Short mmCIF file of N, CA and C in Angstrom, two decimals:
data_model
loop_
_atom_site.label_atom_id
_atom_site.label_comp_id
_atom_site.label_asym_id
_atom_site.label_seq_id
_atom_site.Cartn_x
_atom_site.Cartn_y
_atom_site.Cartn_z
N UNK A 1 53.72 105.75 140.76
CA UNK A 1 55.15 105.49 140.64
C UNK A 1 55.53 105.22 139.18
N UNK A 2 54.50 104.55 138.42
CA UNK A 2 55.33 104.19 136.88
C UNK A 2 55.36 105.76 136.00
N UNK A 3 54.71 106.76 136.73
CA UNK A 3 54.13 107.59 135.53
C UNK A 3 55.92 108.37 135.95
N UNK A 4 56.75 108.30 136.70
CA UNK A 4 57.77 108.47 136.96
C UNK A 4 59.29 108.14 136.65
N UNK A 5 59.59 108.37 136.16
CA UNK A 5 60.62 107.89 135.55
C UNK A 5 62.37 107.56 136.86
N UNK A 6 62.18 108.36 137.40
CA UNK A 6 63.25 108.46 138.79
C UNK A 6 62.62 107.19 139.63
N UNK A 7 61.64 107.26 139.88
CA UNK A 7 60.87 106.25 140.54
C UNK A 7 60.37 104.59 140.32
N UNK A 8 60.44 104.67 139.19
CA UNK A 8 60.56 103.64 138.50
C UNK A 8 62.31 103.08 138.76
N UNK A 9 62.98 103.68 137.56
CA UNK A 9 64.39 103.14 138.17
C UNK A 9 64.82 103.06 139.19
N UNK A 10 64.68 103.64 140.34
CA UNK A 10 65.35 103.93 141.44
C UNK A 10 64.83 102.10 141.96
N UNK A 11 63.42 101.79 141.55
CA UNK A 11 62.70 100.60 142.30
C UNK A 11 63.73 99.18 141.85
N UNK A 12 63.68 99.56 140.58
CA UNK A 12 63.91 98.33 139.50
C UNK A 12 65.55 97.88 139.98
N UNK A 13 66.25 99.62 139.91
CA UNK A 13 68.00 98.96 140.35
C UNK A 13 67.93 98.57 141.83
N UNK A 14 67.03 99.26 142.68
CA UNK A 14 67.40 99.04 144.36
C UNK A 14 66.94 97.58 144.33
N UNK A 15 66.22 96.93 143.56
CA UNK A 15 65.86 95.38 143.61
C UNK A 15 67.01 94.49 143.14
N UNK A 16 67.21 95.19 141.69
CA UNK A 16 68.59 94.19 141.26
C UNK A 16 69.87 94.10 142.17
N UNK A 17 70.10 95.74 142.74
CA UNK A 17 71.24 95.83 143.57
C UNK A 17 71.18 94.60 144.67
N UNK A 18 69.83 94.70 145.02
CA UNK A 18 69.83 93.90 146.21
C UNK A 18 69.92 92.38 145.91
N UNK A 19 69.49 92.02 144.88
CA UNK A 19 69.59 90.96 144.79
C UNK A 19 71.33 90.41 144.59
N UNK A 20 72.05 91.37 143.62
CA UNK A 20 73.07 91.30 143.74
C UNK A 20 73.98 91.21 144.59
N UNK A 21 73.63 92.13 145.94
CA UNK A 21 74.31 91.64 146.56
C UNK A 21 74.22 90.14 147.75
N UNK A 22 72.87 89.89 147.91
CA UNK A 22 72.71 88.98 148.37
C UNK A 22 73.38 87.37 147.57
N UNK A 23 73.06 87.14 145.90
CA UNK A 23 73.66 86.58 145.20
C UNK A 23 75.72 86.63 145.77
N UNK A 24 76.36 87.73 145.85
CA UNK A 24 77.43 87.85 145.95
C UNK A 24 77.78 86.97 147.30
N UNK A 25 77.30 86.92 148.16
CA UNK A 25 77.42 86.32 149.77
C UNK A 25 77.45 85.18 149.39
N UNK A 26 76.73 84.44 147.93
CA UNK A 26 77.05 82.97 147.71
C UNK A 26 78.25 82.69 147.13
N UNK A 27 78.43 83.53 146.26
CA UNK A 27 79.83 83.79 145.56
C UNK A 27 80.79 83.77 146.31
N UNK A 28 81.16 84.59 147.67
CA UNK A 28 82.30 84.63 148.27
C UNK A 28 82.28 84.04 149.42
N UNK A 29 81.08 83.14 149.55
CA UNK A 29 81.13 81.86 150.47
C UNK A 29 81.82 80.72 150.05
N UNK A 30 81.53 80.21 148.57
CA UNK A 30 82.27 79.84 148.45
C UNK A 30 83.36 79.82 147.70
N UNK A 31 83.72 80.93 147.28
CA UNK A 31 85.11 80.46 147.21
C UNK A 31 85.90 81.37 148.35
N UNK A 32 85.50 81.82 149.46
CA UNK A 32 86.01 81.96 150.75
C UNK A 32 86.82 83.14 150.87
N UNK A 33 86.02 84.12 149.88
CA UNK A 33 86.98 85.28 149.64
C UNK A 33 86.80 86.58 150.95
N UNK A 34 87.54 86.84 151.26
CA UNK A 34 87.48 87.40 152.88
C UNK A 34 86.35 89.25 152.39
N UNK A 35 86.58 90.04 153.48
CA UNK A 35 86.04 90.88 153.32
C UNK A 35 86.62 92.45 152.78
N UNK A 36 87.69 92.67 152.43
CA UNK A 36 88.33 93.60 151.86
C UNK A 36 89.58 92.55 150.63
N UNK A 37 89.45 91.82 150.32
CA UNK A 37 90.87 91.04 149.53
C UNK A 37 90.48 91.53 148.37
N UNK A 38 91.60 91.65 147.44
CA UNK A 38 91.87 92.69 146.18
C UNK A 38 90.96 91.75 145.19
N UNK A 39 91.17 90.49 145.53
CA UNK A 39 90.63 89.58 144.59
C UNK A 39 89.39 88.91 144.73
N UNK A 40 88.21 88.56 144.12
CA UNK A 40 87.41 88.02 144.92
C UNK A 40 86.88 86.75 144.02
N UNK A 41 85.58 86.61 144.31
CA UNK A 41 84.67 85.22 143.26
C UNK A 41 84.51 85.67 142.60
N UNK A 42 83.77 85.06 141.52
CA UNK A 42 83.05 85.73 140.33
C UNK A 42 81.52 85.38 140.66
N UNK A 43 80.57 86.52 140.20
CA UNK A 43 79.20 86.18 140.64
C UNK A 43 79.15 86.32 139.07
N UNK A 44 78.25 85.47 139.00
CA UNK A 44 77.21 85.58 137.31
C UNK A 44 78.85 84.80 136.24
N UNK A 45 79.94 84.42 137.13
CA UNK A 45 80.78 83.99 136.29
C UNK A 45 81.65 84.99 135.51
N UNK A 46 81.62 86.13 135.63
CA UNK A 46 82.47 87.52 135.41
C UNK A 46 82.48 88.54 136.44
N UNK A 47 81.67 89.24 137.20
CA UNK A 47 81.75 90.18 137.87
C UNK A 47 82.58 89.88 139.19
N UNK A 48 84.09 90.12 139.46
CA UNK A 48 84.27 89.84 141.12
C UNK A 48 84.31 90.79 142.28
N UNK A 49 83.76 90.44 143.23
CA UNK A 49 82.99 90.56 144.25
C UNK A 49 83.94 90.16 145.06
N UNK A 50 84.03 90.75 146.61
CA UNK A 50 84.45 90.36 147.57
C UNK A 50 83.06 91.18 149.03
N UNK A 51 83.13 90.46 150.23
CA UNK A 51 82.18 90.70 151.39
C UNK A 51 81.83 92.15 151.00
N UNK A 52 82.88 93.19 151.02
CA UNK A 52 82.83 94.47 151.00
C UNK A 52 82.02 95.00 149.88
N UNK A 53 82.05 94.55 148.25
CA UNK A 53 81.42 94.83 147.45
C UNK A 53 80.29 94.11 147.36
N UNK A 54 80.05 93.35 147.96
CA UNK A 54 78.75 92.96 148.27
C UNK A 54 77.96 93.99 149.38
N UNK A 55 78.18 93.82 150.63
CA UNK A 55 77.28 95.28 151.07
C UNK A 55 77.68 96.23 150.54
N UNK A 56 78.44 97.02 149.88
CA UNK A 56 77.65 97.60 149.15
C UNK A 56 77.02 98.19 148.12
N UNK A 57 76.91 97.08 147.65
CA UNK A 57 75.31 97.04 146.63
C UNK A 57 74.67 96.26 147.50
N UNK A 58 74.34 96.16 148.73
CA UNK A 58 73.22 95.87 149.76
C UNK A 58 72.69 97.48 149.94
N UNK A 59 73.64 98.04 150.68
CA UNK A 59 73.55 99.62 151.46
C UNK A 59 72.46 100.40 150.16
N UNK A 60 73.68 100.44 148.48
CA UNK A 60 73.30 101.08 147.50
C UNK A 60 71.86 100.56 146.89
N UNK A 61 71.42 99.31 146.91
CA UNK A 61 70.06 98.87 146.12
C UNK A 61 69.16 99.09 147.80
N UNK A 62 69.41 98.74 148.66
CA UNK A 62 68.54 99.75 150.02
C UNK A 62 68.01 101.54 149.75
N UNK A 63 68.94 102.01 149.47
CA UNK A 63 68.53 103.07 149.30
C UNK A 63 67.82 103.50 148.08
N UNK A 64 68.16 103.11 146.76
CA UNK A 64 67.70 103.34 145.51
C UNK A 64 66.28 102.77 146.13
N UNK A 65 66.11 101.70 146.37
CA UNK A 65 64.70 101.03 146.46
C UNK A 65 63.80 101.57 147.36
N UNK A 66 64.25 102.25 148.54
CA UNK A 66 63.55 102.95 149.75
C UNK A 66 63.51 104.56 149.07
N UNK A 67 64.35 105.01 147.99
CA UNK A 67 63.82 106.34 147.30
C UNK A 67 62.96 106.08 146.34
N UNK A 68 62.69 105.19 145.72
CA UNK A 68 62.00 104.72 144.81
C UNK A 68 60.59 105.08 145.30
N UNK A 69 60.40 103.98 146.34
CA UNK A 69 59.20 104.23 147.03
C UNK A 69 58.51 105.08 147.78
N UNK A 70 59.53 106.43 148.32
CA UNK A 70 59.67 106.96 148.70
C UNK A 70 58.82 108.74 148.28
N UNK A 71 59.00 108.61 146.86
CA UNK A 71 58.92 109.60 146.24
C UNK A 71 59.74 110.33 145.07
N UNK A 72 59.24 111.21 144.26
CA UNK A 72 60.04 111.60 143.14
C UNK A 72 61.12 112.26 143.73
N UNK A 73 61.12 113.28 144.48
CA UNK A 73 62.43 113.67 144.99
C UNK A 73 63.49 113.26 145.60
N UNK A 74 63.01 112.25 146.45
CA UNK A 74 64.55 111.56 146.97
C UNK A 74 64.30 110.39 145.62
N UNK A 75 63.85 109.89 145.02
CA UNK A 75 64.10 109.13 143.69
C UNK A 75 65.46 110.14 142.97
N UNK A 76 64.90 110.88 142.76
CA UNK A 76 65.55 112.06 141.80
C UNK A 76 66.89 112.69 142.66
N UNK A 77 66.98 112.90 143.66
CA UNK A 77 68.64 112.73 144.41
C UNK A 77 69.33 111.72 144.60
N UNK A 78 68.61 110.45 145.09
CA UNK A 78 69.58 109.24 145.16
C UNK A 78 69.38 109.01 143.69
N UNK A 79 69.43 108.85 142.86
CA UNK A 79 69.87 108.33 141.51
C UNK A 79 70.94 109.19 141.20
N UNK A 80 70.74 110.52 141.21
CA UNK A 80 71.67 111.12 140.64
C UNK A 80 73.18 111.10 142.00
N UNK A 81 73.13 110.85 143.03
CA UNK A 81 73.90 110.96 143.98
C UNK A 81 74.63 109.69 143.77
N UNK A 82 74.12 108.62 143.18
CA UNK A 82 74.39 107.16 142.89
C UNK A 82 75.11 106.98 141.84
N UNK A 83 74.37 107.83 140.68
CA UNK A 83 74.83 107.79 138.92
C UNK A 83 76.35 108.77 139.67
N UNK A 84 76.31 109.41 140.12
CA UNK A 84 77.65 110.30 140.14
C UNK A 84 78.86 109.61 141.32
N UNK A 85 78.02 108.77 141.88
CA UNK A 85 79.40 107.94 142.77
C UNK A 85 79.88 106.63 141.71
N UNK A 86 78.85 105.86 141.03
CA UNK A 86 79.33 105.26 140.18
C UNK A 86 80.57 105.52 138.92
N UNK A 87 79.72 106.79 138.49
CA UNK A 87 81.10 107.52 137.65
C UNK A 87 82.23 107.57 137.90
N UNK A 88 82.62 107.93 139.31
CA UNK A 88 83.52 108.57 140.08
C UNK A 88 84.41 106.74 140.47
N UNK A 89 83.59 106.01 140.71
CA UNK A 89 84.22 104.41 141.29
C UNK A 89 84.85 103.69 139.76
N UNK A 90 83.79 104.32 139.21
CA UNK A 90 84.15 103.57 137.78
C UNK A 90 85.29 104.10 136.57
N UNK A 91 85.17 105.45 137.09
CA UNK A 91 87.05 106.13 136.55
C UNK A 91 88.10 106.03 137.70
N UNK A 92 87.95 105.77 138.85
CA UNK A 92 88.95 105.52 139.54
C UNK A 92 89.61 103.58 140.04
N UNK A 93 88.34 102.80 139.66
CA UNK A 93 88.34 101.51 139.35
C UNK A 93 89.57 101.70 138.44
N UNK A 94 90.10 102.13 136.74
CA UNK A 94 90.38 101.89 135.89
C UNK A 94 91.97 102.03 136.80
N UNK A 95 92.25 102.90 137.67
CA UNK A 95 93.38 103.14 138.22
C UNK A 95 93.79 102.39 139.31
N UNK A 96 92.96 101.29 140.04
CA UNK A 96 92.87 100.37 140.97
C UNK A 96 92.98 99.03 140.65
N UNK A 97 92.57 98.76 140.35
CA UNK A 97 92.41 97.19 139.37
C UNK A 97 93.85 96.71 139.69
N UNK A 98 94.07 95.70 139.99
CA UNK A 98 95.33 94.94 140.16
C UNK A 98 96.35 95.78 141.23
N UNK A 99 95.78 96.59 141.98
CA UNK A 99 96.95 96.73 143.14
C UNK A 99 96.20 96.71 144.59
N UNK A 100 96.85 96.84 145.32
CA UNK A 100 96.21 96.67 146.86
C UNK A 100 95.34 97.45 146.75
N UNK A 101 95.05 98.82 146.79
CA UNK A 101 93.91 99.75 146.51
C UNK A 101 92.93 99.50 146.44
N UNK A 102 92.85 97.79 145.41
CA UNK A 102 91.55 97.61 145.32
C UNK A 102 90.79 97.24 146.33
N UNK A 103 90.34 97.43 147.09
CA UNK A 103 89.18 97.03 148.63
C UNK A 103 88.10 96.60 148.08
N UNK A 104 87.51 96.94 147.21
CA UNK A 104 86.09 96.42 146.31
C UNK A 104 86.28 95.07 145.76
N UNK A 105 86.98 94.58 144.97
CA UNK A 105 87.63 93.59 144.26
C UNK A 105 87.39 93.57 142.80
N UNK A 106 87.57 94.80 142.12
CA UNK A 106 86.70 95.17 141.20
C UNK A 106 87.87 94.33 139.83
N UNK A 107 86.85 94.14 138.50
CA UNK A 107 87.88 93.77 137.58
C UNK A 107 87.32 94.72 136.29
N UNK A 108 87.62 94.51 135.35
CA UNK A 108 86.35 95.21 133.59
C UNK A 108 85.53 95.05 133.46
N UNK A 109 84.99 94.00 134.28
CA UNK A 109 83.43 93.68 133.83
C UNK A 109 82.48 94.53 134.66
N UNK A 110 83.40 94.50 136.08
CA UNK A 110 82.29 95.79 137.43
C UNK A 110 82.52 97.79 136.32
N UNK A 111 83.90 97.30 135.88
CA UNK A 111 84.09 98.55 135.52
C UNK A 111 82.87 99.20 134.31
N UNK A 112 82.84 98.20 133.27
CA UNK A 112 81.29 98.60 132.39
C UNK A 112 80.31 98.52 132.93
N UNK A 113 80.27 97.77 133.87
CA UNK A 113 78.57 97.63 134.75
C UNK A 113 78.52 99.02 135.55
N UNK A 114 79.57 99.74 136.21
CA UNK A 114 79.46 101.06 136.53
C UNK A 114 78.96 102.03 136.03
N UNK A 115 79.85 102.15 134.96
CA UNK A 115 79.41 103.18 133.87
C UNK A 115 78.42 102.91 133.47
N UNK A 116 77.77 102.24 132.58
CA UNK A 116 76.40 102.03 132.37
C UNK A 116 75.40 102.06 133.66
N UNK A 117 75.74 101.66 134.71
CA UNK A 117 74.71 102.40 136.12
C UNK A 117 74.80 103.76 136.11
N UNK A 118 76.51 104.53 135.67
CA UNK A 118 76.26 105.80 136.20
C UNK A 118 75.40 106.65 134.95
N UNK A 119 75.91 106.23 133.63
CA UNK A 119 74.66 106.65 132.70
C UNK A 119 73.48 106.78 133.09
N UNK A 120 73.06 105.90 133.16
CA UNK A 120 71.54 105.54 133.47
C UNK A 120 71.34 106.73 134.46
N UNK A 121 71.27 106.16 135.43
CA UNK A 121 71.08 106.92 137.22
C UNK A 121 71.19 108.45 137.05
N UNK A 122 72.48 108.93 136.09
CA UNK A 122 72.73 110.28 136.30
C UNK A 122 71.53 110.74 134.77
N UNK A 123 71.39 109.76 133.53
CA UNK A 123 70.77 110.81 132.90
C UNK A 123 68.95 110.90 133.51
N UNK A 124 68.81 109.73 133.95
CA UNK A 124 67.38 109.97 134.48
C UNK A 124 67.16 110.47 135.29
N UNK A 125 68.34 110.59 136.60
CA UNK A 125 68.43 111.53 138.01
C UNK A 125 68.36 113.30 137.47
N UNK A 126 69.05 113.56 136.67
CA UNK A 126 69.16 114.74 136.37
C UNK A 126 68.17 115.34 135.41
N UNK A 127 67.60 114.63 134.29
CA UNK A 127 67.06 114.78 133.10
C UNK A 127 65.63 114.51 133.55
N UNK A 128 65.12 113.80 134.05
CA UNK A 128 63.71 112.93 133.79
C UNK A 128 62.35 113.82 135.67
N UNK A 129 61.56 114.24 135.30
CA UNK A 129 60.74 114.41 136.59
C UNK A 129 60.78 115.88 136.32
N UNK A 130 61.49 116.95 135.58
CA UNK A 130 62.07 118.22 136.33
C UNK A 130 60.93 119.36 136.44
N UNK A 131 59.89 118.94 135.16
CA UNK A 131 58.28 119.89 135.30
C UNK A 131 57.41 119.22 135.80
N UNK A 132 57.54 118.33 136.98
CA UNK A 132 56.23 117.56 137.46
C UNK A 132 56.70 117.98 138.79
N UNK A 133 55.25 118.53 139.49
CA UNK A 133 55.20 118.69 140.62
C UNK A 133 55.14 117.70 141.14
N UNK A 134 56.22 117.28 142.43
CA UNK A 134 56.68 116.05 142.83
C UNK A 134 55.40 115.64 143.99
N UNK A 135 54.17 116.56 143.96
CA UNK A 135 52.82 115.62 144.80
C UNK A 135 52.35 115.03 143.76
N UNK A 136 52.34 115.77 142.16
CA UNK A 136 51.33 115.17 141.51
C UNK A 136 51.88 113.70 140.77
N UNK A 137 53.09 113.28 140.53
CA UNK A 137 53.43 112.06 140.41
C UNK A 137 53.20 110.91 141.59
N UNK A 138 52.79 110.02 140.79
CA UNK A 138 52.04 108.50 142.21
C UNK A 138 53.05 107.64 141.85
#
């Protein structure tokens, strides 16, 4: 798995994701933020979170972490399937932010943490594994 580069990340974010979102369930416990509200807690003291954006980055660090382990090829689709929904949340975040729309509870700080996931995810999903026969990587 380390000699892998898809596989490696896919392990490392499906752990943080998860932790993240488990962390978030403390966040919007207490400050009692429901499960779709525009607005939510702050986890880490900047990022807000509501029930909904918490699973999922449960669902999303589940899967990164179960492709991880999984193998280079679904490593190498869910990253890039991930890096390209992030992109996509994280230019349409910029147009959501402060109106009902928002269901996530997203603010600027989820919005750079996106983009820099979808960097990542999409240049190693797309770029990294592409001349290794996906038996001979461990």
């Amino acid at each position: 798995m380390t000699r892998s580069p898809n596989r490696l990340l896919a392990v490392v974010f499906g752990a943080v994701y998860l932790v993240v979102g488990l962390l978030g369930f403390i966040t919007t416990s207490a400050s009692n933020t429901g499960f779709f509200e525009t607005s939510g807690g702050l986890l880490l003291g900047i990022f807000e979170v509501n029930v909904f954006h918490n699973v999922a980055h449960l669902v999303i660090g589940a899967a990164l972490l179960l492709a991880g382990l999984s193998g280079v090829s679904a490593a190498r689709t869910v990253n890039s399937v991930v890096g390209a929904t992030y992109l996509v949340l994280g230019i349409v975040g910029l147009f959501i932010t402060g109106t009902d729309a928002n269901i996530l509870a997203l603010n600027g700080a989820d919005h750079i943490l996106h983009f820099a996931s979808a960097v990542l995810l999409l240049g190693v999903g797309l770029g990294a594994d592409k001349g290794v026969s996906h038996a001979a990587v461990a």
